[in-house]
Amino acid sequence: VNTSAIQVLIENVQNLDRAYEFAERCNEAAVWSLLAKAQLQKNMVKEAIDCFIKADDPSAYTEVVEAANREGNFEDVVRYLQMAQKKSRDSFV
């Protein structure tokens, strides 16, 4: 239910601030992950990394690393990669 609600906020309402408030209220990993992916698409790299960390979601590590390199956002990507390394079974991380 909450994942559907955040998708409406992201795709239909197109308000990431409200989507963030909603994610804070329900605090579910799947919701944080969807928000993070939307933020990454909008080039909100730091915010996306924070949300991916809250979601404990290493699934988009290649996109996160590419975006962080583009933006020169190395401190945040290190935090993300530390989380990803703990969670992921992928040897590339």
Backbone as XML, in Angstrom:
<?xml version="1.0"?>
<chain id="A" units="angstrom">
  <residue number="1" name="VAL">
    <atom name="N" x="0.829" y="-1.193" z="0.000"/>
    <atom name="CA" x="0.000" y="0.000" z="0.000"/>
    <atom name="C" x="0.874" y="1.257" z="0.000"/>
  </residue>
  <residue number="2" name="ASN">
    <atom name="N" x="1.875" y="1.305" z="0.881"/>
    <atom name="CA" x="2.727" y="2.486" z="0.966"/>
    <atom name="C" x="3.591" y="2.670" z="-0.273"/>
  </residue>
  <residue number="3" name="THR">
    <atom name="N" x="3.998" y="1.554" z="-0.893"/>
    <atom name="CA" x="4.781" y="1.689" z="-2.122"/>
    <atom name="C" x="3.928" y="2.276" z="-3.242"/>
  </residue>
  <residue number="4" name="SER">
    <atom name="N" x="2.664" y="1.911" z="-3.291"/>
    <atom name="CA" x="1.762" y="2.497" z="-4.287"/>
    <atom name="C" x="1.572" y="3.984" z="-4.034"/>
  </residue>
  <residue number="5" name="ALA">
    <atom name="N" x="1.448" y="4.347" z="-2.772"/>
    <atom name="CA" x="1.248" y="5.757" z="-2.428"/>
    <atom name="C" x="2.462" y="6.594" z="-2.806"/>
  </residue>
  <residue number="6" name="ILE">
    <atom name="N" x="3.661" y="6.082" z="-2.554"/>
    <atom name="CA" x="4.856" y="6.867" z="-2.891"/>
    <atom name="C" x="5.015" y="6.965" z="-4.400"/>
  </residue>
  <residue number="7" name="GLN">
    <atom name="N" x="4.606" y="5.928" z="-5.128"/>
    <atom name="CA" x="4.669" y="5.990" z="-6.591"/>
    <atom name="C" x="3.745" y="7.075" z="-7.125"/>
  </residue>
  <residue number="8" name="VAL">
    <atom name="N" x="2.573" y="7.227" z="-6.518"/>
    <atom name="CA" x="1.652" y="8.290" z="-6.924"/>
    <atom name="C" x="2.289" y="9.654" z="-6.673"/>
  </residue>
  <residue number="9" name="LEU">
    <atom name="N" x="2.894" y="9.828" z="-5.503"/>
    <atom name="CA" x="3.544" y="11.101" z="-5.181"/>
    <atom name="C" x="4.688" y="11.401" z="-6.144"/>
  </residue>
  <residue number="10" name="ILE">
    <atom name="N" x="5.439" y="10.387" z="-6.520"/>
    <atom name="CA" x="6.592" y="10.583" z="-7.395"/>
    <atom name="C" x="6.161" y="10.783" z="-8.842"/>
  </residue>
  <residue number="11" name="GLU">
    <atom name="N" x="5.314" y="9.889" z="-9.350"/>
    <atom name="CA" x="4.992" y="9.882" z="-10.771"/>
    <atom name="C" x="3.868" y="10.844" z="-11.144"/>
  </residue>
  <residue number="12" name="ASN">
    <atom name="N" x="2.809" y="10.873" z="-10.350"/>
    <atom name="CA" x="1.643" y="11.682" z="-10.715"/>
    <atom name="C" x="1.705" y="13.089" z="-10.146"/>
  </residue>
  <residue number="13" name="VAL">
    <atom name="N" x="1.964" y="13.190" z="-8.851"/>
    <atom name="CA" x="2.021" y="14.502" z="-8.211"/>
    <atom name="C" x="3.363" y="15.179" z="-8.510"/>
  </residue>
  <residue number="14" name="GLN">
    <atom name="N" x="4.392" y="14.382" z="-8.707"/>
    <atom name="CA" x="5.746" y="14.848" z="-9.005"/>
    <atom name="C" x="6.263" y="15.822" z="-7.951"/>
  </residue>
  <residue number="15" name="ASN">
    <atom name="N" x="6.093" y="15.432" z="-6.702"/>
    <atom name="CA" x="6.542" y="16.259" z="-5.586"/>
    <atom name="C" x="7.424" y="15.400" z="-4.680"/>
  </residue>
  <residue number="16" name="LEU">
    <atom name="N" x="8.744" y="15.520" z="-4.875"/>
    <atom name="CA" x="9.672" y="14.696" z="-4.109"/>
    <atom name="C" x="9.767" y="15.130" z="-2.651"/>
  </residue>
  <residue number="17" name="ASP">
    <atom name="N" x="9.459" y="16.396" z="-2.367"/>
    <atom name="CA" x="9.463" y="16.845" z="-0.972"/>
    <atom name="C" x="8.352" y="16.149" z="-0.185"/>
  </residue>
  <residue number="18" name="ARG">
    <atom name="N" x="7.169" y="16.103" z="-0.770"/>
    <atom name="CA" x="6.062" y="15.393" z="-0.114"/>
    <atom name="C" x="6.345" y="13.897" z="-0.035"/>
  </residue>
  <residue number="19" name="ALA">
    <atom name="N" x="6.979" y="13.369" z="-1.070"/>
    <atom name="CA" x="7.328" y="11.948" z="-1.064"/>
    <atom name="C" x="8.315" y="11.657" z="0.069"/>
  </residue>
  <residue number="20" name="TYR">
    <atom name="N" x="9.246" y="12.573" z="0.308"/>
    <atom name="CA" x="10.214" y="12.395" z="1.397"/>
    <atom name="C" x="9.497" y="12.412" z="2.750"/>
  </residue>
  <residue number="21" name="GLU">
    <atom name="N" x="8.582" y="13.349" z="2.916"/>
    <atom name="CA" x="7.814" y="13.416" z="4.170"/>
    <atom name="C" x="7.033" y="12.126" z="4.398"/>
  </residue>
  <residue number="22" name="PHE">
    <atom name="N" x="6.446" y="11.606" z="3.319"/>
    <atom name="CA" x="5.703" y="10.354" z="3.417"/>
    <atom name="C" x="6.637" y="9.205" z="3.804"/>
  </residue>
  <residue number="23" name="ALA">
    <atom name="N" x="7.807" y="9.152" z="3.180"/>
    <atom name="CA" x="8.772" y="8.089" z="3.488"/>
    <atom name="C" x="9.208" y="8.154" z="4.941"/>
  </residue>
  <residue number="24" name="GLU">
    <atom name="N" x="9.391" y="9.357" z="5.461"/>
    <atom name="CA" x="9.760" y="9.501" z="6.870"/>
    <atom name="C" x="8.666" y="8.959" z="7.782"/>
  </residue>
  <residue number="25" name="ARG">
    <atom name="N" x="7.412" y="9.234" z="7.423"/>
    <atom name="CA" x="6.294" y="8.800" z="8.258"/>
    <atom name="C" x="6.145" y="7.283" z="8.287"/>
  </residue>
  <residue number="26" name="CYS">
    <atom name="N" x="6.224" y="6.644" z="7.117"/>
    <atom name="CA" x="6.006" y="5.196" z="7.098"/>
    <atom name="C" x="7.302" y="4.416" z="7.343"/>
  </residue>
  <residue number="27" name="ASN">
    <atom name="N" x="8.439" y="4.980" z="6.978"/>
    <atom name="CA" x="9.765" y="4.417" z="7.272"/>
    <atom name="C" x="9.885" y="2.942" z="6.879"/>
  </residue>
  <residue number="28" name="GLU">
    <atom name="N" x="9.557" y="2.643" z="5.621"/>
    <atom name="CA" x="9.688" y="1.286" z="5.084"/>
    <atom name="C" x="10.792" y="1.271" z="4.033"/>
  </residue>
  <residue number="29" name="ALA">
    <atom name="N" x="11.564" y="0.207" z="4.021"/>
    <atom name="CA" x="12.693" y="0.101" z="3.102"/>
    <atom name="C" x="12.272" y="0.256" z="1.630"/>
  </residue>
  <residue number="30" name="ALA">
    <atom name="N" x="11.183" y="-0.389" z="1.250"/>
    <atom name="CA" x="10.732" y="-0.324" z="-0.146"/>
    <atom name="C" x="10.363" y="1.108" z="-0.553"/>
  </residue>
  <residue number="31" name="VAL">
    <atom name="N" x="9.796" y="1.844" z="0.369"/>
    <atom name="CA" x="9.407" y="3.243" z="0.105"/>
    <atom name="C" x="10.652" y="4.106" z="-0.052"/>
  </residue>
  <residue number="32" name="TRP">
    <atom name="N" x="11.616" y="3.943" z="0.868"/>
    <atom name="CA" x="12.871" y="4.703" z="0.763"/>
    <atom name="C" x="13.577" y="4.400" z="-0.555"/>
  </residue>
  <residue number="33" name="SER">
    <atom name="N" x="13.547" y="3.147" z="-0.957"/>
    <atom name="CA" x="14.218" y="2.741" z="-2.187"/>
    <atom name="C" x="13.590" y="3.393" z="-3.425"/>
  </residue>
  <residue number="34" name="LEU">
    <atom name="N" x="12.270" y="3.392" z="-3.488"/>
    <atom name="CA" x="11.587" y="4.035" z="-4.620"/>
    <atom name="C" x="11.882" y="5.536" z="-4.664"/>
  </residue>
  <residue number="35" name="LEU">
    <atom name="N" x="11.884" y="6.164" z="-3.490"/>
    <atom name="CA" x="12.206" y="7.591" z="-3.426"/>
    <atom name="C" x="13.640" y="7.832" z="-3.877"/>
  </residue>
  <residue number="36" name="ALA">
    <atom name="N" x="14.560" y="6.993" z="-3.439"/>
    <atom name="CA" x="15.967" y="7.141" z="-3.811"/>
    <atom name="C" x="16.155" y="7.049" z="-5.321"/>
  </residue>
  <residue number="37" name="LYS">
    <atom name="N" x="15.477" y="6.105" z="-5.945"/>
    <atom name="CA" x="15.592" y="5.947" z="-7.400"/>
    <atom name="C" x="15.054" y="7.171" z="-8.128"/>
  </residue>
  <residue number="38" name="ALA">
    <atom name="N" x="13.956" y="7.732" z="-7.629"/>
    <atom name="CA" x="13.398" y="8.946" z="-8.241"/>
    <atom name="C" x="14.346" y="10.129" z="-8.059"/>
  </residue>
  <residue number="39" name="GLN">
    <atom name="N" x="14.938" y="10.243" z="-6.878"/>
    <atom name="CA" x="15.880" y="11.334" z="-6.628"/>
    <atom name="C" x="17.113" y="11.189" z="-7.510"/>
  </residue>
  <residue number="40" name="LEU">
    <atom name="N" x="17.565" y="9.986" z="-7.708"/>
    <atom name="CA" x="18.733" y="9.749" z="-8.559"/>
    <atom name="C" x="18.438" y="10.163" z="-9.999"/>
  </residue>
  <residue number="41" name="GLN">
    <atom name="N" x="17.223" y="9.883" z="-10.463"/>
    <atom name="CA" x="16.831" y="10.296" z="-11.811"/>
    <atom name="C" x="16.797" y="11.812" z="-11.950"/>
  </residue>
  <residue number="42" name="LYS">
    <atom name="N" x="16.498" y="12.510" z="-10.848"/>
    <atom name="CA" x="16.448" y="13.980" z="-10.858"/>
    <atom name="C" x="17.807" y="14.592" z="-10.506"/>
  </residue>
  <residue number="43" name="ASN">
    <atom name="N" x="18.849" y="13.747" z="-10.453"/>
    <atom name="CA" x="20.211" y="14.183" z="-10.174"/>
    <atom name="C" x="20.369" y="14.755" z="-8.762"/>
  </residue>
  <residue number="44" name="MET">
    <atom name="N" x="19.548" y="14.286" z="-7.843"/>
    <atom name="CA" x="19.656" y="14.671" z="-6.436"/>
    <atom name="C" x="20.490" y="13.589" z="-5.740"/>
  </residue>
  <residue number="45" name="VAL">
    <atom name="N" x="21.784" y="13.591" z="-6.030"/>
    <atom name="CA" x="22.652" y="12.472" z="-5.674"/>
    <atom name="C" x="22.776" y="12.293" z="-4.166"/>
  </residue>
  <residue number="46" name="LYS">
    <atom name="N" x="23.083" y="13.346" z="-3.435"/>
    <atom name="CA" x="23.259" y="13.233" z="-1.987"/>
    <atom name="C" x="21.975" y="12.721" z="-1.330"/>
  </residue>
  <residue number="47" name="GLU">
    <atom name="N" x="20.842" y="13.282" z="-1.728"/>
    <atom name="CA" x="19.563" y="12.866" z="-1.158"/>
    <atom name="C" x="19.268" y="11.409" z="-1.484"/>
  </residue>
  <residue number="48" name="ALA">
    <atom name="N" x="19.561" y="11.015" z="-2.728"/>
    <atom name="CA" x="19.324" y="9.634" z="-3.147"/>
    <atom name="C" x="20.181" y="8.669" z="-2.344"/>
  </residue>
  <residue number="49" name="ILE">
    <atom name="N" x="21.435" y="9.024" z="-2.141"/>
    <atom name="CA" x="22.327" y="8.165" z="-1.359"/>
    <atom name="C" x="21.799" y="8.010" z="0.064"/>
  </residue>
  <residue number="50" name="ASP">
    <atom name="N" x="21.377" y="9.118" z="0.656"/>
    <atom name="CA" x="20.818" y="9.047" z="2.013"/>
    <atom name="C" x="19.619" y="8.103" z="2.067"/>
  </residue>
  <residue number="51" name="CYS">
    <atom name="N" x="18.758" y="8.179" z="1.068"/>
    <atom name="CA" x="17.563" y="7.321" z="1.047"/>
    <atom name="C" x="17.924" y="5.862" z="0.791"/>
  </residue>
  <residue number="52" name="PHE">
    <atom name="N" x="18.887" y="5.617" z="-0.105"/>
    <atom name="CA" x="19.328" y="4.239" z="-0.335"/>
    <atom name="C" x="19.900" y="3.640" z="0.948"/>
  </residue>
  <residue number="53" name="ILE">
    <atom name="N" x="20.633" y="4.441" z="1.716"/>
    <atom name="CA" x="21.197" y="3.960" z="2.980"/>
    <atom name="C" x="20.076" y="3.657" z="3.973"/>
  </residue>
  <residue number="54" name="LYS">
    <atom name="N" x="19.065" y="4.533" z="4.044"/>
    <atom name="CA" x="17.937" y="4.282" z="4.939"/>
    <atom name="C" x="17.194" y="3.016" z="4.537"/>
  </residue>
  <residue number="55" name="ALA">
    <atom name="N" x="17.178" y="2.727" z="3.235"/>
    <atom name="CA" x="16.497" y="1.533" z="2.727"/>
    <atom name="C" x="17.359" y="0.276" z="2.844"/>
  </residue>
  <residue number="56" name="ASP">
    <atom name="N" x="18.645" y="0.458" z="3.155"/>
    <atom name="CA" x="19.595" y="-0.673" z="3.131"/>
    <atom name="C" x="19.545" y="-1.372" z="1.783"/>
  </residue>
  <residue number="57" name="ASP">
    <atom name="N" x="19.535" y="-0.581" z="0.715"/>
    <atom name="CA" x="19.342" y="-1.097" z="-0.638"/>
    <atom name="C" x="20.596" y="-0.883" z="-1.492"/>
  </residue>
  <residue number="58" name="PRO">
    <atom name="N" x="21.382" y="-1.942" z="-1.714"/>
    <atom name="CA" x="22.580" y="-1.805" z="-2.550"/>
    <atom name="C" x="22.333" y="-2.086" z="-4.032"/>
  </residue>
  <residue number="59" name="SER">
    <atom name="N" x="21.075" y="-2.285" z="-4.425"/>
    <atom name="CA" x="20.774" y="-2.782" z="-5.776"/>
    <atom name="C" x="21.170" y="-1.826" z="-6.898"/>
  </residue>
  <residue number="60" name="ALA">
    <atom name="N" x="21.239" y="-0.547" z="-6.626"/>
    <atom name="CA" x="21.531" y="0.425" z="-7.688"/>
    <atom name="C" x="22.945" y="0.989" z="-7.566"/>
  </residue>
  <residue number="61" name="TYR">
    <atom name="N" x="23.866" y="0.175" z="-7.062"/>
    <atom name="CA" x="25.190" y="0.721" z="-6.777"/>
    <atom name="C" x="25.915" y="1.253" z="-8.009"/>
  </residue>
  <residue number="62" name="THR">
    <atom name="N" x="25.730" y="0.634" z="-9.171"/>
    <atom name="CA" x="26.428" y="1.150" z="-10.352"/>
    <atom name="C" x="25.913" y="2.544" z="-10.724"/>
  </residue>
  <residue number="63" name="GLU">
    <atom name="N" x="24.596" y="2.729" z="-10.671"/>
    <atom name="CA" x="24.023" y="4.045" z="-10.982"/>
    <atom name="C" x="24.438" y="5.088" z="-9.946"/>
  </residue>
  <residue number="64" name="VAL">
    <atom name="N" x="24.475" y="4.684" z="-8.686"/>
    <atom name="CA" x="24.859" y="5.610" z="-7.622"/>
    <atom name="C" x="26.312" y="6.036" z="-7.791"/>
  </residue>
  <residue number="65" name="VAL">
    <atom name="N" x="27.183" y="5.083" z="-8.062"/>
    <atom name="CA" x="28.606" y="5.403" z="-8.227"/>
    <atom name="C" x="28.807" y="6.313" z="-9.438"/>
  </residue>
  <residue number="66" name="GLU">
    <atom name="N" x="28.137" y="6.020" z="-10.543"/>
    <atom name="CA" x="28.260" y="6.865" z="-11.734"/>
    <atom name="C" x="27.789" y="8.284" z="-11.445"/>
  </residue>
  <residue number="67" name="ALA">
    <atom name="N" x="26.650" y="8.427" z="-10.792"/>
    <atom name="CA" x="26.111" y="9.750" z="-10.484"/>
    <atom name="C" x="27.018" y="10.499" z="-9.514"/>
  </residue>
  <residue number="68" name="ALA">
    <atom name="N" x="27.530" y="9.801" z="-8.509"/>
    <atom name="CA" x="28.420" y="10.443" z="-7.538"/>
    <atom name="C" x="29.714" y="10.890" z="-8.197"/>
  </residue>
  <residue number="69" name="ASN">
    <atom name="N" x="30.240" y="10.096" z="-9.120"/>
    <atom name="CA" x="31.445" y="10.503" z="-9.855"/>
    <atom name="C" x="31.181" y="11.738" z="-10.696"/>
  </residue>
  <residue number="70" name="ARG">
    <atom name="N" x="30.031" y="11.760" z="-11.349"/>
    <atom name="CA" x="29.659" y="12.921" z="-12.172"/>
    <atom name="C" x="29.597" y="14.193" z="-11.339"/>
  </residue>
  <residue number="71" name="GLU">
    <atom name="N" x="29.047" y="14.061" z="-10.127"/>
    <atom name="CA" x="28.838" y="15.216" z="-9.254"/>
    <atom name="C" x="30.043" y="15.494" z="-8.350"/>
  </residue>
  <residue number="72" name="GLY">
    <atom name="N" x="31.015" y="14.595" z="-8.326"/>
    <atom name="CA" x="32.150" y="14.748" z="-7.428"/>
    <atom name="C" x="31.762" y="14.562" z="-5.970"/>
  </residue>
  <residue number="73" name="ASN">
    <atom name="N" x="30.757" y="13.744" z="-5.740"/>
    <atom name="CA" x="30.205" y="13.538" z="-4.404"/>
    <atom name="C" x="30.794" y="12.266" z="-3.794"/>
  </residue>
  <residue number="74" name="PHE">
    <atom name="N" x="32.055" y="12.351" z="-3.400"/>
    <atom name="CA" x="32.770" y="11.146" z="-2.990"/>
    <atom name="C" x="32.529" y="10.752" z="-1.535"/>
  </residue>
  <residue number="75" name="GLU">
    <atom name="N" x="32.344" y="11.715" z="-0.644"/>
    <atom name="CA" x="32.113" y="11.381" z="0.764"/>
    <atom name="C" x="30.847" y="10.543" z="0.936"/>
  </residue>
  <residue number="76" name="ASP">
    <atom name="N" x="29.783" y="10.979" z="0.266"/>
    <atom name="CA" x="28.511" y="10.274" z="0.405"/>
    <atom name="C" x="28.547" y="8.903" z="-0.249"/>
  </residue>
  <residue number="77" name="VAL">
    <atom name="N" x="29.234" y="8.798" z="-1.383"/>
    <atom name="CA" x="29.272" y="7.503" z="-2.068"/>
    <atom name="C" x="30.072" y="6.491" z="-1.250"/>
  </residue>
  <residue number="78" name="VAL">
    <atom name="N" x="31.045" y="6.950" z="-0.477"/>
    <atom name="CA" x="31.791" y="6.045" z="0.395"/>
    <atom name="C" x="30.849" y="5.438" z="1.434"/>
  </residue>
  <residue number="79" name="ARG">
    <atom name="N" x="29.993" y="6.264" z="2.042"/>
    <atom name="CA" x="29.016" y="5.755" z="3.021"/>
    <atom name="C" x="28.100" y="4.725" z="2.365"/>
  </residue>
  <residue number="80" name="TYR">
    <atom name="N" x="27.649" y="5.040" z="1.154"/>
    <atom name="CA" x="26.763" y="4.124" z="0.435"/>
    <atom name="C" x="27.470" y="2.802" z="0.133"/>
  </residue>
  <residue number="81" name="LEU">
    <atom name="N" x="28.698" y="2.884" z="-0.338"/>
    <atom name="CA" x="29.423" y="1.665" z="-0.693"/>
    <atom name="C" x="29.739" y="0.807" z="0.524"/>
  </residue>
  <residue number="82" name="GLN">
    <atom name="N" x="29.954" y="1.436" z="1.662"/>
    <atom name="CA" x="30.162" y="0.662" z="2.888"/>
    <atom name="C" x="28.907" y="-0.142" z="3.226"/>
  </residue>
  <residue number="83" name="MET">
    <atom name="N" x="27.745" y="0.502" z="3.096"/>
    <atom name="CA" x="26.492" y="-0.209" z="3.328"/>
    <atom name="C" x="26.313" y="-1.302" z="2.277"/>
  </residue>
  <residue number="84" name="ALA">
    <atom name="N" x="26.580" y="-0.980" z="1.023"/>
    <atom name="CA" x="26.390" y="-1.934" z="-0.067"/>
    <atom name="C" x="27.301" y="-3.144" z="0.096"/>
  </residue>
  <residue number="85" name="GLN">
    <atom name="N" x="28.504" y="-2.906" z="0.551"/>
    <atom name="CA" x="29.450" y="-3.999" z="0.731"/>
    <atom name="C" x="28.966" y="-4.967" z="1.806"/>
  </residue>
  <residue number="86" name="LYS">
    <atom name="N" x="28.346" y="-4.452" z="2.848"/>
    <atom name="CA" x="27.820" y="-5.306" z="3.920"/>
    <atom name="C" x="26.607" y="-6.095" z="3.452"/>
  </residue>
  <residue number="87" name="LYS">
    <atom name="N" x="25.774" y="-5.486" z="2.601"/>
    <atom name="CA" x="24.504" y="-6.101" z="2.208"/>
    <atom name="C" x="24.590" y="-6.972" z="0.954"/>
  </residue>
  <residue number="88" name="SER">
    <atom name="N" x="25.483" y="-6.621" z="0.049"/>
    <atom name="CA" x="25.485" y="-7.255" z="-1.273"/>
    <atom name="C" x="26.382" y="-8.483" z="-1.295"/>
  </residue>
  <residue number="89" name="ARG">
    <atom name="N" x="25.981" y="-9.448" z="-2.091"/>
    <atom name="CA" x="26.798" y="-10.631" z="-2.301"/>
    <atom name="C" x="27.607" y="-10.480" z="-3.593"/>
  </residue>
  <residue number="90" name="ASP">
    <atom name="N" x="27.408" y="-9.388" z="-4.289"/>
    <atom name="CA" x="28.105" y="-9.140" z="-5.550"/>
    <atom name="C" x="29.560" y="-8.807" z="-5.253"/>
  </residue>
  <residue number="91" name="SER">
    <atom name="N" x="30.474" y="-9.522" z="-5.836"/>
    <atom name="CA" x="31.899" y="-9.325" z="-5.552"/>
    <atom name="C" x="32.408" y="-7.993" z="-6.091"/>
  </residue>
  <residue number="92" name="PHE">
    <atom name="N" x="31.695" y="-7.389" z="-7.032"/>
    <atom name="CA" x="32.122" y="-6.109" z="-7.623"/>
    <atom name="C" x="32.116" y="-5.000" z="-6.584"/>
  </residue>
  <residue number="93" name="VAL">
    <atom name="N" x="31.167" y="-5.025" z="-5.652"/>
    <atom name="CA" x="31.080" y="-4.008" z="-4.606"/>
    <atom name="C" x="32.239" y="-4.229" z="-3.681"/>
  </residue>
</chain>
